Coordinates of C-alpha atoms and ligand atoms in Angstrom, one line a residue:
X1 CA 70.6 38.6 70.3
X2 CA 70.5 36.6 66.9
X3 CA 74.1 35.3 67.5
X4 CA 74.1 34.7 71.1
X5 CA 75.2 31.5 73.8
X6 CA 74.1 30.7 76.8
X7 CA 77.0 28.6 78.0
X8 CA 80.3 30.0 75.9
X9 CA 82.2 27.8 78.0
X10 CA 80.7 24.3 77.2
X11 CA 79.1 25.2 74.2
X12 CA 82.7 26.7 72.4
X13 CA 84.9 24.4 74.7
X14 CA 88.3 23.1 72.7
X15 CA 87.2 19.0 71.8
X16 CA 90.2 18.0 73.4
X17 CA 89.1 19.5 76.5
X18 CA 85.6 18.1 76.3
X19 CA 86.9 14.7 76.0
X20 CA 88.3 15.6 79.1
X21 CA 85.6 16.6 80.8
X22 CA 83.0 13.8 79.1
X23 CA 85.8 10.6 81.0
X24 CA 85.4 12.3 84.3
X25 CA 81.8 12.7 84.1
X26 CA 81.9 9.1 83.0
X27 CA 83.4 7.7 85.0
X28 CA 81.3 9.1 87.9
X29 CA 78.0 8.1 86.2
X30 CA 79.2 4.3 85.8
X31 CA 80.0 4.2 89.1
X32 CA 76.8 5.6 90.1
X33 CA 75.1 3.1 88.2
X34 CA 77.1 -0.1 89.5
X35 CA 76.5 0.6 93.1
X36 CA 73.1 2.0 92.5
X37 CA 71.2 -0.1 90.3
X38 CA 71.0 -3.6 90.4
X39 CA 70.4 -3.8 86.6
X40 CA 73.6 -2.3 85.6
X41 CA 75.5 -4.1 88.0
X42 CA 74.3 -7.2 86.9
X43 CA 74.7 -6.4 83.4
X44 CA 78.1 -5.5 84.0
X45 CA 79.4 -8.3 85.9
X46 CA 78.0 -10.8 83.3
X47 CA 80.6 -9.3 81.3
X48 CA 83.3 -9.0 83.9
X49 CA 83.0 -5.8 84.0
X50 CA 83.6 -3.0 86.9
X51 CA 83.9 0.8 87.1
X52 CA 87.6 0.1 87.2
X53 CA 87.5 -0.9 84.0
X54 CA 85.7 2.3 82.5
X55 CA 88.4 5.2 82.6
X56 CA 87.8 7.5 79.9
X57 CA 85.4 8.0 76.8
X58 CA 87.1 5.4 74.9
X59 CA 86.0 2.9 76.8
X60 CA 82.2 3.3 76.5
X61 CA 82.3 0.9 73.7
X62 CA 82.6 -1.7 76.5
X63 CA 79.2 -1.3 78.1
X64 CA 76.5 -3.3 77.7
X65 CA 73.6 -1.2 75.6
X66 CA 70.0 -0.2 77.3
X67 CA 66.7 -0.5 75.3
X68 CA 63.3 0.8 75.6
X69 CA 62.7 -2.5 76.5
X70 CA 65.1 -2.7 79.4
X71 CA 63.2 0.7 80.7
X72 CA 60.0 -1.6 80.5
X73 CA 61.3 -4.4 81.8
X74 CA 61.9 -2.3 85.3
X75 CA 58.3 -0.6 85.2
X76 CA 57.8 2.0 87.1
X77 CA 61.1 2.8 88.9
X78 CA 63.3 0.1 88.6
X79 CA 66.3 1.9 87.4
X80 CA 66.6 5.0 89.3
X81 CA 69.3 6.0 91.0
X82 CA 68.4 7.6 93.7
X83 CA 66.0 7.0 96.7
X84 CA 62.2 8.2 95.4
X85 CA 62.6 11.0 98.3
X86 CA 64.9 13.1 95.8
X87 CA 62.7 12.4 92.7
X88 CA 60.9 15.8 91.7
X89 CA 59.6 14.8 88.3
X90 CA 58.1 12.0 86.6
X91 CA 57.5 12.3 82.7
X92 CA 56.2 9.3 80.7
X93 CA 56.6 8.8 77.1
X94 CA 53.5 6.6 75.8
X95 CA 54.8 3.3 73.8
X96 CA 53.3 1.7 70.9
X97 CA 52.6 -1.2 73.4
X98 CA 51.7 -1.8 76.2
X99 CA 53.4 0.0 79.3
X100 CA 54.9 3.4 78.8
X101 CA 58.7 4.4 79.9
X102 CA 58.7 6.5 83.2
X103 CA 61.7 8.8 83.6
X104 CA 62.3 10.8 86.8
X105 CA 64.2 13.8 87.4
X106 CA 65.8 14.9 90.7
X107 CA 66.2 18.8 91.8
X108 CA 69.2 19.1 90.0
X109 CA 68.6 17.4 86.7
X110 CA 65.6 19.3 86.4
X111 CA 68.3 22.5 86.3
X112 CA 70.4 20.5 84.0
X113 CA 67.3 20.3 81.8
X114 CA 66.7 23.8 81.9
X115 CA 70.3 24.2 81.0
X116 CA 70.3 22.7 78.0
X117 CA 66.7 24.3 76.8
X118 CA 68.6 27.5 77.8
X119 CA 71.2 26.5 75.1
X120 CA 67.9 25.3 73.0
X121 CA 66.6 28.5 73.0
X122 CA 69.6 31.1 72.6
X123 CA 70.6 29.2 69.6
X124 CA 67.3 29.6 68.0
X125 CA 67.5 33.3 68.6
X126 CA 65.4 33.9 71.3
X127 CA 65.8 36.2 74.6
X128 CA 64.5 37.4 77.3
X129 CA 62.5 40.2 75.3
X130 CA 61.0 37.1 73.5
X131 CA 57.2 35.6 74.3
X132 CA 57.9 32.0 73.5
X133 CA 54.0 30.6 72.7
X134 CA 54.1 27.0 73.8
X135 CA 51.7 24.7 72.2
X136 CA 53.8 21.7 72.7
X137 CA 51.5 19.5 75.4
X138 CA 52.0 20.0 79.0
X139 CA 51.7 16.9 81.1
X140 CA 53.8 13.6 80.6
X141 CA 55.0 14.5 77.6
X142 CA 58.6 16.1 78.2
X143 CA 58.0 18.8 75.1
X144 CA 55.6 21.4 77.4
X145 CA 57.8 21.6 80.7
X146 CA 61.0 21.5 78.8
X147 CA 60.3 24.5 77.1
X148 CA 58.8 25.7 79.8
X149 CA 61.4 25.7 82.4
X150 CA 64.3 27.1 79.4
X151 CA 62.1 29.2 78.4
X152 CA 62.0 30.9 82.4
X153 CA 65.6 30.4 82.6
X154 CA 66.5 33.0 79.4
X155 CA 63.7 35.1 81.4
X156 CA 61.3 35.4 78.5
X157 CA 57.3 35.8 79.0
X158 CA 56.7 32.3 78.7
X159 CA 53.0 31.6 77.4
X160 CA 52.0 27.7 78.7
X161 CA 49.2 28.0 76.3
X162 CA 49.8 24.2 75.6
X163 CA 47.5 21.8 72.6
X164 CA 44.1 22.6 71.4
X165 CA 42.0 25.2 70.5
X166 CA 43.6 26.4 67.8
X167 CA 41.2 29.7 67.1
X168 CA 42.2 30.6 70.5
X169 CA 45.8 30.3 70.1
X170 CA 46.0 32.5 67.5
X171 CA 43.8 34.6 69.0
X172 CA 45.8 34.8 71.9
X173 CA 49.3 35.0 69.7
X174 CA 48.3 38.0 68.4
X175 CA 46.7 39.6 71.5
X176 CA 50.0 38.4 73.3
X177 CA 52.7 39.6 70.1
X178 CA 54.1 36.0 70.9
X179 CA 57.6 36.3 68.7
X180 CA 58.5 32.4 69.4
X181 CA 56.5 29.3 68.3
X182 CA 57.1 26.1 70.1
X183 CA 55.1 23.0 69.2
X184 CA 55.8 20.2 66.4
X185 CA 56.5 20.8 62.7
X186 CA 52.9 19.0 61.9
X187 CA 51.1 21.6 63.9
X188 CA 52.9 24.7 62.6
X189 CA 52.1 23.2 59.2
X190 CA 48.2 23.0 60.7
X191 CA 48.5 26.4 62.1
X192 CA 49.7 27.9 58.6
X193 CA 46.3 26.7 57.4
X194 CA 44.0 27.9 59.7
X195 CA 46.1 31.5 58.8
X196 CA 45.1 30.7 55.3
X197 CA 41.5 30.1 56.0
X198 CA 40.6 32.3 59.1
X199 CA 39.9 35.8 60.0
X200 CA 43.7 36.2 61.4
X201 CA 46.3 37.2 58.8
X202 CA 50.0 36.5 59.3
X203 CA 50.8 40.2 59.4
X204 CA 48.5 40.3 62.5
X205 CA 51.8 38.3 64.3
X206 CA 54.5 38.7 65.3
X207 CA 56.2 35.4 64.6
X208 CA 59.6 35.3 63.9
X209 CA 60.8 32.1 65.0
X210 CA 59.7 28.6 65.6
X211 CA 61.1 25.7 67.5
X212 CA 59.7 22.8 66.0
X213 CA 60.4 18.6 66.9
X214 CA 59.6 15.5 68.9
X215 CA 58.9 14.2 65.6
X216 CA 60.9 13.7 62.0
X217 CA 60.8 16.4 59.4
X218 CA 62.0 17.0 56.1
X219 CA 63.9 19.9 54.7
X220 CA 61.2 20.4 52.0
X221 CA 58.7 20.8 55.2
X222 CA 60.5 23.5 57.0
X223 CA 60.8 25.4 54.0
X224 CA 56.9 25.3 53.4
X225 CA 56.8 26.2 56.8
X226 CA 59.3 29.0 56.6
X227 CA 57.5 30.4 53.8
X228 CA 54.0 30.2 55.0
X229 CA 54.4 31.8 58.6
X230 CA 56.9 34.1 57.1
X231 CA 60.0 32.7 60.7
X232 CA 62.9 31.0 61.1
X233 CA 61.9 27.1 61.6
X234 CA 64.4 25.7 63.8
X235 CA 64.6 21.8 64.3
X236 CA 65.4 20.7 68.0
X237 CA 66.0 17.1 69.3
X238 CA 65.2 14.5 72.3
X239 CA 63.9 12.0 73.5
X240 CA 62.1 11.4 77.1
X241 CA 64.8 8.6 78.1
X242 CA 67.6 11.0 77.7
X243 CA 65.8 14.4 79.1
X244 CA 63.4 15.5 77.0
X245 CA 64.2 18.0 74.8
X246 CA 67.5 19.9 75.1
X247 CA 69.3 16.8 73.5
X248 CA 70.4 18.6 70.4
X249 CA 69.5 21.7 68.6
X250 CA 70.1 23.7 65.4
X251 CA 71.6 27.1 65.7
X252 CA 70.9 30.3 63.3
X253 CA 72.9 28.3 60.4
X254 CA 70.3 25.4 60.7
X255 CA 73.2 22.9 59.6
X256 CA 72.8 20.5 62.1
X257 CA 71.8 19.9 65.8
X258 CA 74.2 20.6 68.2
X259 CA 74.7 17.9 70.6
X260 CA 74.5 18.9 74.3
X261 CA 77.7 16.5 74.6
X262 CA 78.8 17.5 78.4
X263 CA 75.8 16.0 79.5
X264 CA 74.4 13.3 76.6
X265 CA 77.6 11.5 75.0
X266 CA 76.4 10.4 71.6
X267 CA 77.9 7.2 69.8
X268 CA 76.8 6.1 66.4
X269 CA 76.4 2.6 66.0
X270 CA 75.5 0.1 63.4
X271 CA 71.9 -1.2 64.2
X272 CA 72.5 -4.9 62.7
X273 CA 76.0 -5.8 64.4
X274 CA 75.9 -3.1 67.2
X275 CA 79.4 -1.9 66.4
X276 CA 80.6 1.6 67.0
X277 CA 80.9 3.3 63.4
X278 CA 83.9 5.4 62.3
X279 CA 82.9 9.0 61.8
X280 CA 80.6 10.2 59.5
X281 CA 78.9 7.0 59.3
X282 CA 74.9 7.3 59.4
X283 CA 73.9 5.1 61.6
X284 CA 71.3 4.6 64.8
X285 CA 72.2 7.3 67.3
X286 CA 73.0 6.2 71.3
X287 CA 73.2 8.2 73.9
X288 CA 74.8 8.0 77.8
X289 CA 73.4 10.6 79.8
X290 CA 76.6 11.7 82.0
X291 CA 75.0 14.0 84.6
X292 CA 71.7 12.8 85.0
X293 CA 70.9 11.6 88.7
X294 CA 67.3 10.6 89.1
X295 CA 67.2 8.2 85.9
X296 CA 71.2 7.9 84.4
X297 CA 71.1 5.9 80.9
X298 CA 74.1 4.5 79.5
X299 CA 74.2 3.4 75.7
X300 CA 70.7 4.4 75.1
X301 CA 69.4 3.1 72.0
X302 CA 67.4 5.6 70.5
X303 CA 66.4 3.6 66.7
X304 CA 67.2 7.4 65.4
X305 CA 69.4 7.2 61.9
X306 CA 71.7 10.1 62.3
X307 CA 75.3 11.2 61.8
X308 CA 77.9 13.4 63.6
X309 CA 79.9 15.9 62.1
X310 CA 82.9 16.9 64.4
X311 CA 83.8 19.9 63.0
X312 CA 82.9 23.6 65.0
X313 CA 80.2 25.4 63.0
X314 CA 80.1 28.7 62.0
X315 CA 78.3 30.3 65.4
X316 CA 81.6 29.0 66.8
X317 CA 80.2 26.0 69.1
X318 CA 82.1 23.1 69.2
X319 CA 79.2 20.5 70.1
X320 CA 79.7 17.9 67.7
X321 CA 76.9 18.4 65.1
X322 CA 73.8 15.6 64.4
X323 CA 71.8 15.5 60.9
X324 CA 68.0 16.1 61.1
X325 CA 66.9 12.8 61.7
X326 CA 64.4 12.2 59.3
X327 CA 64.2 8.0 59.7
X328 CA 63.4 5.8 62.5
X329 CA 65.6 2.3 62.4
X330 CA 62.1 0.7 63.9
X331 CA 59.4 3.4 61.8
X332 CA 61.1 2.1 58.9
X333 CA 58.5 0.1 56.7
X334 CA 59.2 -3.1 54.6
X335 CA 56.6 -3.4 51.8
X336 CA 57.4 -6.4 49.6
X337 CA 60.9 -6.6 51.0
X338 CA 61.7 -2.8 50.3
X339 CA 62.4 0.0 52.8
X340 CA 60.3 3.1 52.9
X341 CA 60.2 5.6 55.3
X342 CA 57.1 7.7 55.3
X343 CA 59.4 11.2 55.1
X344 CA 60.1 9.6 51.1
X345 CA 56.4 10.0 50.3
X346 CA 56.1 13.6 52.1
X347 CA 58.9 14.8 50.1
X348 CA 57.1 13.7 47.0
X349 CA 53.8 15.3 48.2
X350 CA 55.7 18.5 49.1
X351 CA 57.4 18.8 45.6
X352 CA 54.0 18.6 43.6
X353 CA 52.1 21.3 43.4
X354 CA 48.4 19.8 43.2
X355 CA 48.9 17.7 46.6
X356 CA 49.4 18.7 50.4
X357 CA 52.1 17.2 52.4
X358 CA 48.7 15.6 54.5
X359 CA 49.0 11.8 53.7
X360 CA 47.8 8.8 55.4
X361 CA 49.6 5.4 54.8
X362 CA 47.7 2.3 55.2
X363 CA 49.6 -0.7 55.1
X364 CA 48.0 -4.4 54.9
X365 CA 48.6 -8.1 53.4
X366 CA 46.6 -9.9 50.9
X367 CA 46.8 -13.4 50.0
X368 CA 50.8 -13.1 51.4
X369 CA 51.4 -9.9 49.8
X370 CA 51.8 -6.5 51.6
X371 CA 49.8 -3.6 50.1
X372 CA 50.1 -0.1 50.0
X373 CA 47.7 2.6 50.1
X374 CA 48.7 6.3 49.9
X375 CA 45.6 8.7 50.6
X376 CA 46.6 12.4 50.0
X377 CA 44.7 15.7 50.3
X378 CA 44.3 17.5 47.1
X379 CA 45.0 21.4 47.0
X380 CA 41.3 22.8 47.2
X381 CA 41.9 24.5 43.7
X382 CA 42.7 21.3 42.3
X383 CA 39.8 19.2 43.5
X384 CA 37.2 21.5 41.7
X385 CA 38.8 19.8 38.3
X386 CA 37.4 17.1 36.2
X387 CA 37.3 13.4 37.0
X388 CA 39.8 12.6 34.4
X389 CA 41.9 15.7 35.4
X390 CA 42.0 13.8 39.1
X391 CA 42.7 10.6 37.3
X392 CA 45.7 11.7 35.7
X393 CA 46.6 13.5 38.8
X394 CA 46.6 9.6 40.8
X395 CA 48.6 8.4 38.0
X396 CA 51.1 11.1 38.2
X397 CA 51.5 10.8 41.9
X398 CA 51.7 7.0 41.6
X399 CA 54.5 7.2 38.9
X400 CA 56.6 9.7 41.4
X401 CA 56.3 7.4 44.6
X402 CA 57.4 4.6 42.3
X403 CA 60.3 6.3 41.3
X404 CA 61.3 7.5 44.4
X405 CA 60.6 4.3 46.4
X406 CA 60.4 1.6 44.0
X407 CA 57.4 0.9 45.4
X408 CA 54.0 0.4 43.4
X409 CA 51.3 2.3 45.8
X410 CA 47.4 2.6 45.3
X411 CA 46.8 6.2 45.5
X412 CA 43.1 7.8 46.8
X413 CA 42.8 11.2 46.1
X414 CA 40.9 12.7 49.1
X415 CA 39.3 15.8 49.2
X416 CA 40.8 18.7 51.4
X417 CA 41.3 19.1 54.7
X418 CA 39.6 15.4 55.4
X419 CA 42.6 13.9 56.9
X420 CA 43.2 14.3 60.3
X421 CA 45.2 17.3 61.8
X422 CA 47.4 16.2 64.9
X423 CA 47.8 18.5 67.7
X424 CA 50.6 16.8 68.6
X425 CA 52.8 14.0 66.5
X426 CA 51.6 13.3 63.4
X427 CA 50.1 9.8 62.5
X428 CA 51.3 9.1 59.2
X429 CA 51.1 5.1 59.3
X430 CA 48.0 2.4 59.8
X431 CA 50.1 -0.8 59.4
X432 CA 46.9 -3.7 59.3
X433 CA 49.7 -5.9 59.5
X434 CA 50.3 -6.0 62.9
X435 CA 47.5 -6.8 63.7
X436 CA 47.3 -9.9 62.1
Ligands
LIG501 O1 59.6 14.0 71.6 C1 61.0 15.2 73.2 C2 60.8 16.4 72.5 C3 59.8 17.3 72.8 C4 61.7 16.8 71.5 C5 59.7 18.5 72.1 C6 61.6 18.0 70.8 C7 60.6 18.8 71.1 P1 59.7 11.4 73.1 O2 58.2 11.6 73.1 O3 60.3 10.5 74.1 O4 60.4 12.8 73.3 O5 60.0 11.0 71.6 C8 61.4 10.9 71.2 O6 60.8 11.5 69.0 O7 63.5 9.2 69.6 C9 62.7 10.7 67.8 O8 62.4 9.5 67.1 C10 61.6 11.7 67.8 N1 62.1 13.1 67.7 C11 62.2 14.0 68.6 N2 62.7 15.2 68.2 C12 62.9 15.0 66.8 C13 63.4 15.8 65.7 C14 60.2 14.0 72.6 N3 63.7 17.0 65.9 C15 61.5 10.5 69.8 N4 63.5 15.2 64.5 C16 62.9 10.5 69.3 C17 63.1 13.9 64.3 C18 62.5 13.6 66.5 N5 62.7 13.1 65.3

């Protein structure tokens, strides 16, 4: 099973041949849009631009790009494709402001979805002798019913247990002999805790694989993961706009996330001059959905930092290859006029022993000068110390977020388990800033 995939045909296809395949699907798609939706066409023909002019992958580079904000712009429905009649689905994906971005799905893209968690799955191992425990959230969020639905599809026993109650879910994951775990990397890190603390051991499950995204992680995190729950942590990729998950995923090498490309074309682009970037390049990661009917997206900008490796990995797929995103080009923080991104200061947590990779930022401005607070859990065995033992600690910790940031930080030593646990993406940031 460990080797297996779903699709050999698109997933091993020749690149030449997917090019192929990725211009005709293009070219339907644009069309689509044009005669479909108002916005697109408009967009287009401000740049003198029709379908004609669109033949073949190379020319995606002339279409105009579509933001979250262009999704907002057309609240609720404004750029679907089809007539509301075929719509099956609506997901919504909650934004930092103000109205969130609705995608819909007709019959057939919710089978392309399952597709591609299919393809999600298989390459992470499982099968259909697999009971794939699904603590993502059901509901708007894409992350429960995208799992779900793949999940059917391979014909495992598929266990909707969905968020909360975390007693009960390991209860019921050892009752169950659930094999799979689906549900973000912060809440298998908050799951490998309550193992530690509660009257359930590890050996009492029969884990052996995770599925773990929707938000960044680091490499440091999935092997304290790996270690603690004693699986496989595999890191899959997406984003509501484009599907859901079933974007991208890592296979049994975990060396990379292969790109779904017959149905999501990805581009990497730079962020500041919005040019296509040669290969390799990291850069913010865009997507045209080629297949999608309900809600089709061309040159989504997705503010993920990524790069694509071309070359066919060793499980033999062809999908061109993404990096873990591990940066936002928007969650990116500028503190005094330098970048951090909050996975720099988890990757200093997670390489000191005293500290737990639980951390709160908090961000504000004093007299027209940004501060920085860092408030991290001590390891229970390491708060029982002296005052000046903790002391030192703070100044230790301070010293290696410096180095690794250039950043000067305030750091609180808090005692454990006092920050909050998320059930579902972790909040790692309280910028005071904004609200300025
Ligand atoms: O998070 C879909 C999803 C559900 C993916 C379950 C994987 C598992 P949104 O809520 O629309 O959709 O958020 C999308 O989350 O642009 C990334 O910034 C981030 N993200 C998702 N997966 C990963 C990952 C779902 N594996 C946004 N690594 C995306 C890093 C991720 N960031």
């Amino acid at each position: 099973m460990t080797n297996s995939i779903w699709n050999r045909h698109f997933e091993t296809m020749p690149r030449e041949q997917m090019k192929v395949v990725q211009s005709e699907r293009l070219r339907d798609v644009v069309e689509r849009v044009y005669y479909n939706v108002p916005y697109y066409r408009e967009k287009m023909q401000q740049q003198g631009l029709g379908p004609e002019h669109i033949q073949s992958v190379d020319d995606l580079k002339l279409l105009p790009f579509t933001t979250k904000n262009d999704l907002r712009d057309n609240y609720p429905f404004g750029l679907f494709a089809v007539p509301m009649s075929e719509i099956i689905r609506l997901h919504a994906s909650s934004g930092t402001t103000g109205k969130p971005t609705v995608v819909g799905y007709s019959r057939r893209d919710i089978g392309v979805w399952s597709e591609v968690m299919a393809r999600t799955l298989t390459g992470a191992g499982a099968g259909k002798n697999d009971f794939i425990h699904i603590s993502y959230g059901y509901g708007l969020f894409t992350g429960g019913l995208g799992l779900h639905y793949g999940g059917e599809k391979i014909g495992a026993s598929v266990i909707p247990i969905s968020g909360g109650n975390t007693k009960r879910q390991l209860q019921l994951m050892r009752d169950f002999g659930s094999t799979v775990l689906a549900c973000t990397p912060s809440y298998a890190s908050y799951l490998a805790e309550a193992i530690e603390e509660g009257d359930i051991n590890r050996d009492d499950l029969k884990l052996r694989v995770g599925v773990f995204g929707a938000e960044p992680w680091t490499e440091n995190m999935r092997r304290e993961i790996e270690k603690k729950l004693k699986i496989k942590a595999i890191d899959i990729y997406g984003l509501s706009e484009i599907i859901g998950p079933g974007v991208s995923f890592e296979c049994q090498h975990q060396c990379g996330l292969h790109i779904n490309e017959d149905h999501f074309i990805p581009e990497i682009i730079d962020p500041e001059t919005l040019e296509v970037l040669p290969e390799g390049e990291l850069g913010e990661l865009v997507f045209s959905t080629v297949t999608k009917e309900g809600l089709p997206i061309i040159r989504y900008r997705t503010r993920d930092l990524t790069r694509l490796n071309f070359e066919t990995c060793a499980c033999g797929r062809t999908l061109v290859r993404m990096n873990k995103c591990t940066g936002r080009s928007d969650d990116m923080l500028i503190i005094r006029g330098v970048n951090l991104f909050p996975s720099q200061i988890e990757s200093v947590l997670l390489e000191m022993d005293e500290t737990t990779p639980h951390y709160l930022l908090v961000v504000d401005r004093h007299n027209n000068l940004d501060t920085l607070e860092l408030h991290v859990e001590v390891e229970d065995r390491f708060y029982q110390d002296k005052i000046s033992e903790l002391q030192a600690l703070r100044m230790k910790i301070q010293n290696h977020v410096e180095s690794a940031t250039g950043l000067s930080v305030t750091v609180k030593l808090v005692e454990p388990k006092t920050i909050e646990r998320s059930e579902g993406k972790a909040k790692r940031v309280i910028d005071k800033r904004k609200l300025l």
